[in-house]
PDB file of C-alpha atoms in Angstrom:
ATOM      1  CA  MET A   1      84.341 110.249 113.173  1.00  0.00           C
ATOM      2  CA  PRO A   2      82.794 106.028 112.475  1.00  0.00           C
ATOM      3  CA  GLU A   3      84.920 103.791 110.880  1.00  0.00           C
ATOM      4  CA  ASN A   4      82.836 102.495 109.395  1.00  0.00           C
ATOM      5  CA  VAL A   5      81.132 105.829 107.230  1.00  0.00           C
ATOM      6  CA  LYS A   6      80.372 105.497 103.636  1.00  0.00           C
ATOM      7  CA  PHE A   7      83.635 108.067 101.696  1.00  0.00           C
ATOM      8  CA  VAL A   8      82.184 106.655  98.064  1.00  0.00           C
ATOM      9  CA  TYR A   9      78.453 107.048  96.146  1.00  0.00           C
ATOM     10  CA  MET A  10      78.373 105.831  92.631  1.00  0.00           C
ATOM     11  CA  PHE A  11      76.196 108.152  91.032  1.00  0.00           C
ATOM     12  CA  GLU A  12      72.907 106.238  90.628  1.00  0.00           C
ATOM     13  CA  GLU A  13      73.194 106.550  94.660  1.00  0.00           C
ATOM     14  CA  GLY A  14      72.790 110.159  95.476  1.00  0.00           C
ATOM     15  CA  ASN A  15      69.998 112.938  94.924  1.00  0.00           C
ATOM     16  CA  GLN A  16      70.652 116.607  95.237  1.00  0.00           C
ATOM     17  CA  LYS A  17      68.788 116.224  98.272  1.00  0.00           C
ATOM     18  CA  MET A  18      72.236 114.748  99.402  1.00  0.00           C
ATOM     19  CA  VAL A  19      74.171 117.915  98.724  1.00  0.00           C
ATOM     20  CA  ASP A  20      75.842 118.547 101.979  1.00  0.00           C
ATOM     21  CA  LEU A  21      77.120 115.116 101.845  1.00  0.00           C
ATOM     22  CA  LEU A  22      78.674 115.289  97.964  1.00  0.00           C
ATOM     23  CA  GLY A  23      78.801 118.708  96.980  1.00  0.00           C
ATOM     24  CA  GLY A  24      76.985 120.538  94.122  1.00  0.00           C
ATOM     25  CA  LYS A  25      78.144 118.406  90.755  1.00  0.00           C
ATOM     26  CA  GLY A  26      78.065 115.387  92.888  1.00  0.00           C
ATOM     27  CA  ALA A  27      74.170 115.768  94.038  1.00  0.00           C
ATOM     28  CA  GLY A  28      73.473 117.415  91.039  1.00  0.00           C
ATOM     29  CA  LEU A  29      75.136 114.156  88.111  1.00  0.00           C
ATOM     30  CA  SER A  30      72.988 112.222  90.615  1.00  0.00           C
ATOM     31  CA  GLU A  31      69.369 114.365  89.901  1.00  0.00           C
ATOM     32  CA  MET A  32      70.752 114.009  86.664  1.00  0.00           C
ATOM     33  CA  MET A  33      70.989 110.027  86.458  1.00  0.00           C
ATOM     34  CA  ASN A  34      68.195 109.559  88.588  1.00  0.00           C
ATOM     35  CA  LEU A  35      65.953 111.601  85.602  1.00  0.00           C
ATOM     36  CA  GLY A  36      67.131 109.297  83.037  1.00  0.00           C
ATOM     37  CA  LEU A  37      69.235 111.652  81.561  1.00  0.00           C
ATOM     38  CA  THR A  38      72.250 110.402  79.982  1.00  0.00           C
ATOM     39  CA  VAL A  39      75.719 110.764  82.345  1.00  0.00           C
ATOM     40  CA  PRO A  40      78.785 108.603  81.723  1.00  0.00           C
ATOM     41  CA  PRO A  41      79.054 105.884  84.875  1.00  0.00           C
ATOM     42  CA  GLY A  42      80.489 107.565  87.682  1.00  0.00           C
ATOM     43  CA  PHE A  43      81.345 107.904  91.451  1.00  0.00           C
ATOM     44  CA  THR A  44      81.569 111.212  94.125  1.00  0.00           C
ATOM     45  CA  ILE A  45      84.075 110.954  96.554  1.00  0.00           C
ATOM     46  CA  THR A  46      82.081 112.907  99.911  1.00  0.00           C
ATOM     47  CA  SER A  47      82.842 116.199 101.903  1.00  0.00           C
ATOM     48  CA  ASP A  48      83.503 114.065 104.993  1.00  0.00           C
ATOM     49  CA  ALA A  49      85.719 112.050 103.494  1.00  0.00           C
ATOM     50  CA  CYS A  50      87.641 116.129 102.880  1.00  0.00           C
ATOM     51  CA  ARG A  51      86.958 116.529 105.910  1.00  0.00           C
ATOM     52  CA  ARG A  52      88.819 113.400 107.036  1.00  0.00           C
ATOM     53  CA  TYR A  53      91.442 114.119 104.931  1.00  0.00           C
ATOM     54  CA  MET A  54      92.802 117.803 105.865  1.00  0.00           C
ATOM     55  CA  LYS A  55      92.452 116.981 109.568  1.00  0.00           C
ATOM     56  CA  GLN A  56      94.671 113.612 109.195  1.00  0.00           C
ATOM     57  CA  SER A  57      96.888 116.127 107.231  1.00  0.00           C
ATOM     58  CA  ALA A  58      97.453 118.595 109.218  1.00  0.00           C
TER      59      ALA A  58
END
């Protein structure tokens, strides 16, 4: 995995099409924010980050 992979996305950076990367909740919250719904500020840690952590922790 390249070292410059992005592991954290602010909600406003994501969308529903990124569900494989952000997970269902992260993509859903991002999409809600994009639609103009009230969503508290936040971020999502990607599934790639989880996989890398699991690989390095094994």
